[in-house]
Coordinates of C-alpha atoms and ligand atoms in Angstrom, one line a residue:
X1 CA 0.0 0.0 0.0
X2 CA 1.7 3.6 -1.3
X3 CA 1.6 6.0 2.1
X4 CA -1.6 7.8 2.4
X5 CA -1.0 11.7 1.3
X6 CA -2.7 14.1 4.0
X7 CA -2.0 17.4 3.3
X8 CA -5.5 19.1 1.6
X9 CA -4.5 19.9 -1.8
X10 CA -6.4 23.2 -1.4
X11 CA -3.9 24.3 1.5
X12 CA -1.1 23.4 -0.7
X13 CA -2.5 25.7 -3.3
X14 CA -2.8 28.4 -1.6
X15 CA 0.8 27.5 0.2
X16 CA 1.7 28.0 -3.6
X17 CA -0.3 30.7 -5.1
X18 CA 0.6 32.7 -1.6
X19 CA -1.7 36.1 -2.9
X20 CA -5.3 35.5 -3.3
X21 CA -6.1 34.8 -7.0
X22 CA -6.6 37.6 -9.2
X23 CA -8.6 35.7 -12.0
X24 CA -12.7 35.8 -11.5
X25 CA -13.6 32.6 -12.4
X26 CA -17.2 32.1 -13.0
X27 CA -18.6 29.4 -10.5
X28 CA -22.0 29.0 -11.5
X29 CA -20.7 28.2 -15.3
X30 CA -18.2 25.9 -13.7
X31 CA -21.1 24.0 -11.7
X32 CA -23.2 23.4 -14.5
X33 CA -20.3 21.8 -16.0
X34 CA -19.8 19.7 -13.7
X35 CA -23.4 18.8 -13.7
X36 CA -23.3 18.0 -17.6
X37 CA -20.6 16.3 -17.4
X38 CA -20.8 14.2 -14.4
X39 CA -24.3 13.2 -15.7
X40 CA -24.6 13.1 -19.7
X41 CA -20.7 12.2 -20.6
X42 CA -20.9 11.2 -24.2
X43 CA -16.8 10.3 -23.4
X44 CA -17.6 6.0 -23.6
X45 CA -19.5 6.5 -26.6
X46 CA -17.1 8.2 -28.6
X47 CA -14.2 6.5 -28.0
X48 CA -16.4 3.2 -29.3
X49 CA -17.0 4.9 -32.4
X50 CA -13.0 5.9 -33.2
X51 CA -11.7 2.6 -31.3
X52 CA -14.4 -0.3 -32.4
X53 CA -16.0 0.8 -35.1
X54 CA -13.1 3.5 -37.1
X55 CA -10.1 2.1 -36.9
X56 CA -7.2 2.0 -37.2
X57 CA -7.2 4.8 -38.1
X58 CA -3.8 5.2 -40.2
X59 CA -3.3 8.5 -41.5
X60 CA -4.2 8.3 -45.3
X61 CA -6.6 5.5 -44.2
X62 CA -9.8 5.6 -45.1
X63 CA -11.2 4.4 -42.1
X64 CA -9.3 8.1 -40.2
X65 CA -11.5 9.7 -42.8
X66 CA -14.9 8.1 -41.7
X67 CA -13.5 8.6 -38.1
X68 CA -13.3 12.4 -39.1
X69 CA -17.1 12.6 -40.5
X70 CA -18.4 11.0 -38.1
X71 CA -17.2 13.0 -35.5
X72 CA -18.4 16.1 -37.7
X73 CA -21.8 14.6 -37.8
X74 CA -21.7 14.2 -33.9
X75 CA -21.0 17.6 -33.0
X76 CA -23.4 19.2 -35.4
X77 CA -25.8 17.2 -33.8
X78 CA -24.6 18.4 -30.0
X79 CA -25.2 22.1 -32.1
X80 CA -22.0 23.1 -32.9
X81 CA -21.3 24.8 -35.8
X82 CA -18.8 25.2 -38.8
X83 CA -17.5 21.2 -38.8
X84 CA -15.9 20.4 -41.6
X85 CA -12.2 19.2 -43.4
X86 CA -9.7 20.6 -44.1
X87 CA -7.2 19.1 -46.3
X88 CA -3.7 19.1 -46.4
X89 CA -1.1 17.4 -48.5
X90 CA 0.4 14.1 -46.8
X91 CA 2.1 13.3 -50.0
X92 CA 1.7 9.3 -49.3
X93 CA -0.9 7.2 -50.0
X94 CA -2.7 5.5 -47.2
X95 CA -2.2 1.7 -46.2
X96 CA -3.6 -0.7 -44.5
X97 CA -3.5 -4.3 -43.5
X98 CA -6.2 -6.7 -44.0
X99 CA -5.1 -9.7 -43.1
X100 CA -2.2 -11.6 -41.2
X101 CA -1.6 -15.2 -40.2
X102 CA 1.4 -16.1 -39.5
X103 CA 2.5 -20.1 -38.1
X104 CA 5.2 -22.4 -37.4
X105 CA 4.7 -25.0 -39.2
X106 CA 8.1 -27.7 -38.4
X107 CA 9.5 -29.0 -36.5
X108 CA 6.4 -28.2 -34.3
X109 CA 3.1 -26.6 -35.8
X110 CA 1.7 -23.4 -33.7
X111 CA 0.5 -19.9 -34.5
X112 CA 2.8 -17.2 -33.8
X113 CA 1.7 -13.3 -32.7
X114 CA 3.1 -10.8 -35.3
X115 CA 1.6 -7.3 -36.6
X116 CA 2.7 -5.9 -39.9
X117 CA 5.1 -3.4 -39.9
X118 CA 2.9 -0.2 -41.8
X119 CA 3.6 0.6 -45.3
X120 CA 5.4 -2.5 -46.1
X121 CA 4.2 -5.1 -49.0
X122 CA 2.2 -8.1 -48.5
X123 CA 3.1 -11.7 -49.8
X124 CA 0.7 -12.2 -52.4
X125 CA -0.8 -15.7 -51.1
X126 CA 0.7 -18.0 -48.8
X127 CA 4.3 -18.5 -48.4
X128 CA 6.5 -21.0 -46.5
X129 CA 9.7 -21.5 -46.1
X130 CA 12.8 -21.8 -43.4
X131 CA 13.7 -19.6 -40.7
X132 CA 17.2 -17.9 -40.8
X133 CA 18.6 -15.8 -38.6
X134 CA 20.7 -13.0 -38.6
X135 CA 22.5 -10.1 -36.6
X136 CA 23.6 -7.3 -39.2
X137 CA 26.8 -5.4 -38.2
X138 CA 26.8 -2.0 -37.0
X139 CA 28.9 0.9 -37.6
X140 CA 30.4 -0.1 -40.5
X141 CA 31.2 1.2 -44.0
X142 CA 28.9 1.0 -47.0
X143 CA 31.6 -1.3 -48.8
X144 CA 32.2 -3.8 -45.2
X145 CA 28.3 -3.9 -45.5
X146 CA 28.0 -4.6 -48.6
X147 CA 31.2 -7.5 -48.4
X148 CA 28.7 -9.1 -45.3
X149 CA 25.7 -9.0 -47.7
X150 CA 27.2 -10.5 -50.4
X151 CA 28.0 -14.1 -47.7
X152 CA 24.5 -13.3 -47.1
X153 CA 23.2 -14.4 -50.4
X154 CA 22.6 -18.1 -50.8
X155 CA 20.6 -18.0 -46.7
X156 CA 18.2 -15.6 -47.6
X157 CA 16.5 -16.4 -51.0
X158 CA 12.8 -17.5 -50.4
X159 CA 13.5 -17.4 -46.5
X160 CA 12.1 -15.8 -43.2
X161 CA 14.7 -13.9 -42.1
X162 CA 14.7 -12.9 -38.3
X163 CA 16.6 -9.7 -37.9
X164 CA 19.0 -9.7 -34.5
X165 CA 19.1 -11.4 -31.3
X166 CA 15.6 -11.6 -29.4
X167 CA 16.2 -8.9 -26.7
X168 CA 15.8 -10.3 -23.0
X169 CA 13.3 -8.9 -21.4
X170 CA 13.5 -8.7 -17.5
X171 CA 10.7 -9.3 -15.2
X172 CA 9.4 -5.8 -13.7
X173 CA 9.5 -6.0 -10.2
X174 CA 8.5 -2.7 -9.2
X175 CA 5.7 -1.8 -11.2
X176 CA 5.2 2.4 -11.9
X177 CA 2.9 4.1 -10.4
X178 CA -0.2 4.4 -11.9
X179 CA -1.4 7.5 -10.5
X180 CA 1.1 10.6 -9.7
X181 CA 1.4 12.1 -6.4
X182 CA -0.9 15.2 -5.9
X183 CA 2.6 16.6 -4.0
X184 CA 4.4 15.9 -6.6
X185 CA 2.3 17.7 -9.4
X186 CA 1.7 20.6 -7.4
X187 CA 5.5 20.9 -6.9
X188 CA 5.9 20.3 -10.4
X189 CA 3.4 23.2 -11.0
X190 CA 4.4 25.7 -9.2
X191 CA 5.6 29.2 -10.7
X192 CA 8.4 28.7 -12.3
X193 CA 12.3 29.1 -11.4
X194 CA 13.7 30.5 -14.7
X195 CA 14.6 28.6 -17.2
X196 CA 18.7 27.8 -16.9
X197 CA 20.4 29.8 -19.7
X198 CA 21.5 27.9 -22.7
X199 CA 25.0 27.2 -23.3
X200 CA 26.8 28.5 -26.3
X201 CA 28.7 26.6 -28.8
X202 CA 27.1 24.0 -30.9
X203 CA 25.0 20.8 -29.5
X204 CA 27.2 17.4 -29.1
X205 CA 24.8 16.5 -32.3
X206 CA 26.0 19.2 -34.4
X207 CA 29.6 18.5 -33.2
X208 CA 29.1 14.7 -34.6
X209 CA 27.8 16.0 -38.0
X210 CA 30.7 18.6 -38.2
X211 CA 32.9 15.4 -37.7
X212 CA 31.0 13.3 -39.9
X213 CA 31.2 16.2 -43.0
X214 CA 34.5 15.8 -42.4
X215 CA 35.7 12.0 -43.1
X216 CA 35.3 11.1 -47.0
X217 CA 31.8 9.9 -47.8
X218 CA 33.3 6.4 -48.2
X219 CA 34.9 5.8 -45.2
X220 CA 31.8 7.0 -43.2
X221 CA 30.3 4.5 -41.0
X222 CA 26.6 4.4 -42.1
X223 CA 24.0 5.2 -39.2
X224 CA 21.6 2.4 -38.1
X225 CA 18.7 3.4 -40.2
X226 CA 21.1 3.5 -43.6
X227 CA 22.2 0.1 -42.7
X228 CA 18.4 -1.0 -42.1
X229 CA 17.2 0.9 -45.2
X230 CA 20.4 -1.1 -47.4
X231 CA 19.5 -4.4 -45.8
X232 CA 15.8 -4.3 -47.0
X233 CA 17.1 -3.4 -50.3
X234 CA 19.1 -6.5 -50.4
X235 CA 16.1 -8.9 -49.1
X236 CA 14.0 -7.5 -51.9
X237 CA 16.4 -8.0 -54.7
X238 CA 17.5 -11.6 -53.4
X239 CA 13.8 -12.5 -53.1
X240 CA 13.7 -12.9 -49.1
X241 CA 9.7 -14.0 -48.2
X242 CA 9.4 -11.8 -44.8
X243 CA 11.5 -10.2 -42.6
X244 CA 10.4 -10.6 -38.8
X245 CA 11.5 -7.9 -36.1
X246 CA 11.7 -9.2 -32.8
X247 CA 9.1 -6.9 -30.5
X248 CA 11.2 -6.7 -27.3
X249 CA 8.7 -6.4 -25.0
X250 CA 7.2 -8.2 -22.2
X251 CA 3.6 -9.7 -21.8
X252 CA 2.9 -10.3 -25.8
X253 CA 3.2 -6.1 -26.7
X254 CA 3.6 -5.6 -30.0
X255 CA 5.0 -1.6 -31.1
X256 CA 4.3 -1.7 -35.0
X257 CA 5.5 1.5 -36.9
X258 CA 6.3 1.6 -40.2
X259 CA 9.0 1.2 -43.4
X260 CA 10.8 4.3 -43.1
X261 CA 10.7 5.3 -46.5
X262 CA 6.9 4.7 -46.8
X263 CA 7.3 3.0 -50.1
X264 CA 6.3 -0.9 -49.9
X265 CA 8.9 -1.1 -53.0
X266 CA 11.9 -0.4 -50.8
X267 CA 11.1 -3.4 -48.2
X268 CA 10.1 -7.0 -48.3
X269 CA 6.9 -8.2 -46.2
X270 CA 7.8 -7.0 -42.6
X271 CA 6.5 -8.5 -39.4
X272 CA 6.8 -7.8 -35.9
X273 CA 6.5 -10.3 -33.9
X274 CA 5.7 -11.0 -30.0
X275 CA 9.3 -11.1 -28.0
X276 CA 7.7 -14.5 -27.0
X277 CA 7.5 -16.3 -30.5
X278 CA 10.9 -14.3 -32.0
X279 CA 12.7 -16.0 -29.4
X280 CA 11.4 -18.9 -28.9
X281 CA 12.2 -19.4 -33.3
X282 CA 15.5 -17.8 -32.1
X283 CA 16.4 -21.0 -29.8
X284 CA 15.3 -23.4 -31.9
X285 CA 17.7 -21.8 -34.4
X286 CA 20.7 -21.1 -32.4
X287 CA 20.2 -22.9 -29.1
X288 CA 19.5 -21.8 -25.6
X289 CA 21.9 -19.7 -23.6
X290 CA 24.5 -21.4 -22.3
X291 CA 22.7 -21.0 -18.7
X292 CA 19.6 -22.5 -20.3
X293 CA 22.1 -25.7 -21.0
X294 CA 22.2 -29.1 -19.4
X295 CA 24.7 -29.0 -16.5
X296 CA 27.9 -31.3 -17.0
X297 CA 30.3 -29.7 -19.9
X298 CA 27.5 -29.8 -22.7
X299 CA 29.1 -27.1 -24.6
X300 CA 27.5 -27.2 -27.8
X301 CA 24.1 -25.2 -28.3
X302 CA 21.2 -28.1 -29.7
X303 CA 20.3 -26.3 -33.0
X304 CA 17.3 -27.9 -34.8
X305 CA 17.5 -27.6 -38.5
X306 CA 14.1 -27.4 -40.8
X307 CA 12.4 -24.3 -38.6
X308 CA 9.6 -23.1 -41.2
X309 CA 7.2 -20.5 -41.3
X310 CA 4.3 -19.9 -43.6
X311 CA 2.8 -16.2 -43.8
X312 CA 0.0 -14.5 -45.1
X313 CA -0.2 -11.1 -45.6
X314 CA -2.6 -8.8 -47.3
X315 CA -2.1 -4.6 -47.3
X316 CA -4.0 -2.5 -49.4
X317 CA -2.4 1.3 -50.5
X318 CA -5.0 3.8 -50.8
X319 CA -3.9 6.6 -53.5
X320 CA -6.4 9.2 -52.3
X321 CA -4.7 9.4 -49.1
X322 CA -2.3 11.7 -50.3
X323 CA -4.7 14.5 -49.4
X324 CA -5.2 14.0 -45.4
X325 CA -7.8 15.8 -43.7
X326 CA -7.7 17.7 -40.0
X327 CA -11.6 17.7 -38.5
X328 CA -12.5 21.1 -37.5
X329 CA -15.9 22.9 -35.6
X330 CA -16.7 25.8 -33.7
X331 CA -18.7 27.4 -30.9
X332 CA -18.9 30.5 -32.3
X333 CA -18.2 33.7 -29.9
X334 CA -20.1 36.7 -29.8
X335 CA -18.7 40.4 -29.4
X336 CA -15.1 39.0 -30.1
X337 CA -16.0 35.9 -32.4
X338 CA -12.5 36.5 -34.4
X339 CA -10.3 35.5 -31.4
X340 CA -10.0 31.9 -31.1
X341 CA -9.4 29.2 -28.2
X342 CA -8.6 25.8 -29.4
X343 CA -8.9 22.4 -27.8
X344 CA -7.6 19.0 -29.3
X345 CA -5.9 16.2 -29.7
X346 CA -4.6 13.7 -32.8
X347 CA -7.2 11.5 -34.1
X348 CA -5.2 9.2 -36.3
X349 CA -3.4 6.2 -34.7
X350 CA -1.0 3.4 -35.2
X351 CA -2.2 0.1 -36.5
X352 CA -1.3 -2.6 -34.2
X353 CA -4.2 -1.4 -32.0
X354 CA -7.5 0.1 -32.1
X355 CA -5.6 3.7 -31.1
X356 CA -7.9 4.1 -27.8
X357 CA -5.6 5.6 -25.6
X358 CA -3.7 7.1 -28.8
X359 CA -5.5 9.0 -28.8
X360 CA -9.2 8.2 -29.2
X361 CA -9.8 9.1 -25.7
X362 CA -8.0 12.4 -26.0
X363 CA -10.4 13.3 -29.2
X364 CA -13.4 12.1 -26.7
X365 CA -12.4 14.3 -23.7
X366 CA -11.8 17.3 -26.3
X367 CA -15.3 16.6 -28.2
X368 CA -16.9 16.1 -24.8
X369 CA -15.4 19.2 -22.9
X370 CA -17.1 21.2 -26.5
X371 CA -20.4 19.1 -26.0
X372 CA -20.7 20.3 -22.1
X373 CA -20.5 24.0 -23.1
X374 CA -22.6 23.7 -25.9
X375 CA -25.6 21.7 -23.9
X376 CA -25.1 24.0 -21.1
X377 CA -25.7 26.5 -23.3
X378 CA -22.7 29.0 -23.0
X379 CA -22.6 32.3 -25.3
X380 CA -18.7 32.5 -25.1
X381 CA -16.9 35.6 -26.1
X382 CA -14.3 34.0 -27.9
X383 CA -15.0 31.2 -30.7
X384 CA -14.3 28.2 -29.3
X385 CA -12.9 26.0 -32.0
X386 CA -12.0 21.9 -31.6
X387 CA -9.7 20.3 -34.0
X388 CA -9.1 16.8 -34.2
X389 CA -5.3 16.8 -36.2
X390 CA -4.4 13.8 -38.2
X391 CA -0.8 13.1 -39.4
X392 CA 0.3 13.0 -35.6
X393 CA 2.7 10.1 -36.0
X394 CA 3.9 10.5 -38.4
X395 CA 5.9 14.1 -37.6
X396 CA 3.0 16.6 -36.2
X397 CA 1.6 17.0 -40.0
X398 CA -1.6 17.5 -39.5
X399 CA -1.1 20.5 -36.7
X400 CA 1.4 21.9 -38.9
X401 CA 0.0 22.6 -41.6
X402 CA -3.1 24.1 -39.8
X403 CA -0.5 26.5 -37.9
X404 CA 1.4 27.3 -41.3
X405 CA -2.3 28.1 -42.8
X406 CA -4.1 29.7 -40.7
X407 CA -1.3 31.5 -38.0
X408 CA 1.9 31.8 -39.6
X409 CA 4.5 32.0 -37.1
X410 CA 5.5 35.1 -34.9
X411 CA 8.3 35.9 -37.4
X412 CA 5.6 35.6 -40.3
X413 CA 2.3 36.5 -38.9
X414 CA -0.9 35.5 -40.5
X415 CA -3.4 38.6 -38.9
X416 CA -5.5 35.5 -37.6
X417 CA -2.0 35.4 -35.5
X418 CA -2.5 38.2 -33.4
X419 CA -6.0 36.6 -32.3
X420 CA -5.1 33.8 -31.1
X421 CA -5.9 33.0 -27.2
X422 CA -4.7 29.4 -26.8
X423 CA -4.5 25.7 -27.7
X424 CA -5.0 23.1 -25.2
X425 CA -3.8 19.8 -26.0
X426 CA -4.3 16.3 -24.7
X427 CA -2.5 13.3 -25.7
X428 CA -1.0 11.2 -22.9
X429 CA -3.2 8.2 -22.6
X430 CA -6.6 7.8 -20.3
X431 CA -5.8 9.6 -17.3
X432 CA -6.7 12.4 -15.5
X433 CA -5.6 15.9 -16.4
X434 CA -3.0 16.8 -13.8
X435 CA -2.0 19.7 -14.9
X436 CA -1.3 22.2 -18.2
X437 CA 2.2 23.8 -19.6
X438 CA 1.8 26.9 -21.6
X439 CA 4.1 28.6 -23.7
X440 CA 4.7 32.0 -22.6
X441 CA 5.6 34.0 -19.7
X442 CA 4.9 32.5 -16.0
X443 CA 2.4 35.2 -16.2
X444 CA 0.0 33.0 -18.7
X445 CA 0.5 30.3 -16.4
X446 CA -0.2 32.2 -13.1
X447 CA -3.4 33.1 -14.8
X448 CA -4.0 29.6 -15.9
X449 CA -3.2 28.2 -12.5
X450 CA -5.9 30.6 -11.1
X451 CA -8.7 29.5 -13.3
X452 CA -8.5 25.9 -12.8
X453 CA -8.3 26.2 -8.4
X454 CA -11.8 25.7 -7.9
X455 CA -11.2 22.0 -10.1
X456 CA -8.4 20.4 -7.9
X457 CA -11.3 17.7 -6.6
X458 CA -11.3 16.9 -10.2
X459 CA -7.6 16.0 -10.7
X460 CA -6.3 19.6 -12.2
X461 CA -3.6 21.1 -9.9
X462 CA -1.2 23.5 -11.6
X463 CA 0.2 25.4 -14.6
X464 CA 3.5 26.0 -15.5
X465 CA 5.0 28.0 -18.3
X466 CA 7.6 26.9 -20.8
X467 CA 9.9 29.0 -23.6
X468 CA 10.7 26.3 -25.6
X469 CA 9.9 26.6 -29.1
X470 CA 11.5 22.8 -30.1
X471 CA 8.8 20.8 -32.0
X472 CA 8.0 17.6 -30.9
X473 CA 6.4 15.1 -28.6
X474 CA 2.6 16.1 -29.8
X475 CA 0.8 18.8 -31.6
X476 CA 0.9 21.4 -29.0
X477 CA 3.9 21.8 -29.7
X478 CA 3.2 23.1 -33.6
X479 CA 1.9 26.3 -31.9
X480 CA 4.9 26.8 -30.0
X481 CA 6.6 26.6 -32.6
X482 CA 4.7 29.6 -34.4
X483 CA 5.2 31.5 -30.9
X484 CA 1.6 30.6 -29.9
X485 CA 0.7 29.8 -26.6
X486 CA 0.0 25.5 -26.9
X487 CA -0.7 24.6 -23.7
X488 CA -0.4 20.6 -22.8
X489 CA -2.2 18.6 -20.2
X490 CA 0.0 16.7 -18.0
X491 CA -2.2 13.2 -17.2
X492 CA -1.9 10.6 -14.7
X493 CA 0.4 7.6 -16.3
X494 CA -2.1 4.7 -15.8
X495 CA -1.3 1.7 -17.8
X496 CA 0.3 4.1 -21.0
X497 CA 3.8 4.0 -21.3
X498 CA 3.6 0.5 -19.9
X499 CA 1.2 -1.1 -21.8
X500 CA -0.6 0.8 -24.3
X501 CA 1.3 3.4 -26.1
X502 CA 1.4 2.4 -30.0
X503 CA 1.3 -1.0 -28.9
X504 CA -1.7 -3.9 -30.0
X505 CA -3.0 -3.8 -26.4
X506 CA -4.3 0.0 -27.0
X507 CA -8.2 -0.6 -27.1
X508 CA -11.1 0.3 -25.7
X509 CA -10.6 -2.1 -22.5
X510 CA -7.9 0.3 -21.3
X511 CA -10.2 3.3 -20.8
X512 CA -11.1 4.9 -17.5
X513 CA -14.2 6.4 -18.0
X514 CA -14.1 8.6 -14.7
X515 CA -10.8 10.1 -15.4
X516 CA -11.6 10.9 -19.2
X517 CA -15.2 12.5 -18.0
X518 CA -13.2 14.5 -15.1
X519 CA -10.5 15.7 -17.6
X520 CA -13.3 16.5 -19.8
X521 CA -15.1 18.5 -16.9
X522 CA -11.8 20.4 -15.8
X523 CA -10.8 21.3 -19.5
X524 CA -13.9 22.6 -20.4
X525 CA -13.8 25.1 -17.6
X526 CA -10.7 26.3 -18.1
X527 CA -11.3 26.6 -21.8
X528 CA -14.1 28.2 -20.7
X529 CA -12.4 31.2 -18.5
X530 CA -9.9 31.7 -21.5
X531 CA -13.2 32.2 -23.9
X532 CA -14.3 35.1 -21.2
X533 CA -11.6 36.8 -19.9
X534 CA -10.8 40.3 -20.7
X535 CA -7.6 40.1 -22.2
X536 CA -5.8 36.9 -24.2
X537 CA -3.4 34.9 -22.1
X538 CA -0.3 37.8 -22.5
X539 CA 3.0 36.6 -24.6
X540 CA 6.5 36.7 -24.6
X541 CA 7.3 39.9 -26.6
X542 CA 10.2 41.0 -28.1
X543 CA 14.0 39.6 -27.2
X544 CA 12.1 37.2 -24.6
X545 CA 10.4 35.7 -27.5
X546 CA 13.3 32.4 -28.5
X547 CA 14.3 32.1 -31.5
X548 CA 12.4 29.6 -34.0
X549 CA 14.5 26.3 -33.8
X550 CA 16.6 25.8 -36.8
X551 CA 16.0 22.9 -39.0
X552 CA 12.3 22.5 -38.4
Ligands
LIG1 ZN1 -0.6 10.2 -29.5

């Protein structure tokens, strides 16, 4: 049993806020929330639309496209307004998979628990043949590579070719916490000590690329991914059946991303498979560990010759998803409808699960934090505006783009720029929203902090502030990048980095309704206060303004 916390959170928050808060925060608007919320939540439903029936929901997909009408249809029909599309140019066609099976069939006949690696080909029909495994060398030169390939040759014709040792997964002793400390988000949460000033002289990654640029192009030793990408090159042209990647984790989890080059040309039929079944082929291959070994000086590894596999695997490419689409709707604001607060999350997922808590429950919480306002019947000043961003995985596209069209950057303003009041964005699995980081002076988040007191029973403890510009992790991020203030919900870690995060065990069995409804409860308010306010959250102007990040 974790020691019982016993400090009120409210008297830490005030220990923490120390005046008395500025912000008037409307409490009548905040209980009716709560009310619509606690009693209505439309959270379940939705994510059983995007997790059961529209996915996965690949971006280029056309299931993410259905995903993204429905959920136009559904909050036209809660009465908001202005849903719709809007396209933008993933350059790609969509894929999908359609079918897997996947067996040992000698010496012993089982099935074996692989998903397909996304944007890879499939095998046209059933193939069979041995197992071979093999362990590629790293840092070496294009021409030692190439030398290894060539002893390659006569193993991996018509073969299933397992790529590197099975990785030995440890049993976890000491689970993570599911939930985080209230202590420790409040601490985490509190105004902010500034921000340690950066170091000159160039990062130790631009120092290894100055190095790089200057050792002859031959005698460079190729990077992982340019020995991975010449390696699929040579299965392909040596007519390998499937390459199988060992899944390295524990309890059957399966992360599936995809080819890197996104052409299904450039790679044979690509499988991961469960850590449990890769090694298990592994042994039979190459024997046991020599702890695994009878006692008693029996050196040699017991290698059984004739492992075979069959596979079959059908993908489909989908040429229209070159144009992706973003999903988009409004409640529209009243005396000053042209400044905008936006809520939202990535709808498109990976493939090897139904993308619930990746984030079909962060599109739910979002939609449902719009539908409690709009039921409720709220006349916000601002338009409150949800967007549901596609393209997520794959680099932030979606959000991206949006930013580049509508916003511009702070260097480059768009005039919608200079209207802009916020993005809140959630994207960290089912649990509870903790707390929010806002780009911008600790002044946005002071007033942020203030708004959300009266919901610490819900979860919500803090704001802090961030300058950081770097793009990355998940779509808020795209607005700081313009110089816009994103602001991120922090969330209780439940089963997501252990379990669920890209993995096939991200479904619908993995949501907790009652934090999803409370974050929905808690973001809506606060979205809410920013719709209201006087003034726009304020932002760092001039020289406190960082620079835009080079190279992205
Ligand atoms: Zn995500």
């Amino acid at each position: 049993m974790r020691p019982v916390f016993v400090v009120p959170v409210a008297v830490l928050l005030v220990g923490f806020l120390g005046v008395a808060a500025q912000e008037r925060v409307d409490h009548d608007v905040f209980w009716k929330i709560r009310q619509e919320g606690t009693n209505n939540s439309s959270v379940l439903h939705t994510v059983h639309q995007f997790s059961d029936v529209y996915s996965p929901r690949l971006t280029g997909s056309p299931q993410l496209k259905a995903a993204g009408d429905w959920a136009i249809e559904q909050m036209h029909a809660w009465g908001m307004k202005n849903g719709h599309l809007e396209p933008w140019d993933f350059g790609r066609p969509g894929w999908t998979n359609e079918r897997l099976a996947a067996h040992i069939v000698s010496p012993v006949k089982d099935a074996l628990v692989a998903e397909v690696l996304a944007w890879t080909p499939g095998t046209n029909g059933v193939l069979r043949g041995p197992a071979v495994s093999i362990t590629l060398p790293q840092g070496v030169t294009r021409a030692a590579l190439d030398a290894h390939l060539d002893t390659l040759k006569p193993t991996v014709k018509g073969a299933m070719v397992l790529v590197g040792a099975p990785r030995q997964v440890p049993v976890t002793f000491n689970q993570p916490a599911l939930r985080r400390e209230d202590a420790e988000v409040v601490t985490q949460m509190a105004p902010a000590t500034p921000a340690a000033a950066r170091g000159g002289g160039p990062a130790p990654q631009a120092q290894a690329a100055q190095a790089q640029a200057a050792t002859p192009a031959a005698d460079r030793p190729l990077t992982a991914a340019q020995i991975d990408n010449a390696f699929n090159a040579f299965l392909v042209a040596q007519g390998a059946h499937v390459r199988i990647n060992d899944a390295g984790r524990d309890h059957g989890q399966i992360r599936a991303f995809n080819n890197r080059t996104y052409d299904p040309a450039l790679s044979p039929p690509t499988v991961v498979m469960r850590n449990e079944d890769y090694g298990r082929i592994w042994r039979l291959l190459n024997g046991a560990p020599s702890s695994a070994r009878p006692p008693g000086g029996a050196a040699a590894p017991v290698v059984t010759r004739g492992v075979e596999l069959e596979f079959e695997i059908v993908n489909r490419l989908h040429p229209e998803g070159r144009t992706a689409y973003n999903v988009v709707a409004e409640i529209p604001g009243t005396d000053k409808a042209d400044e905008v607060v936006m809520l939202g999350g990535h709808l498109d997922s990976w493939h090897a699960g139904t993308g619930a808590t990746d984030n079909a429950i962060g599109c739910a919480v979002m939609m449902e934090a719009a539908r409690i306002l709009t039921a409720i019947g709220v006349k916000p000043r601002r338009t409150i505006r949800v967007a549901l961003w596609t393209g997520e995985e794959q680099g932030l596209f979606g959000s991206q783009a949006y930013v580049r069209e509508h916003f511009g950057t702070v260097e480059e303003p768009k005039p919608a720029h200079a209207k802009f009041a916020g993005y809140f964005n959630i994207d960290s699995g089912t649990g509870r929203a903790r707390g929010l980081t806002v780009f911008g002076p600790a002044e946005a988040a002071t007033i942020l902090r203030e708004a959300i007191a009266p919901l610490a029973d819900l979860g919500l403890l803090g704001a802090t502030s961030t300058t950081s510009r770097a793009r990355g992790s998940t779509d808020h991020s795209s607005f700081n990048w313009a110089g816009l203030p994103g602001i991120n919900v922090l969330q209780d870690p439940i089963e997501y980095q252990t379990y669920t995060w890209h993995t096939n065990l991200d479904t619908y069995e993995r949501i907790v309704e009652d934090d999803a409804k409370k974050s929905a409860m808690a973001i809506a308010a606060a979205v809410y206060h920013l719709a209201m306010r006087e003034e726009m959250l304020p932002r760092l102007s001039g020289e406190a303004m960082p620079r835009r990040p080079a190279g992205n």
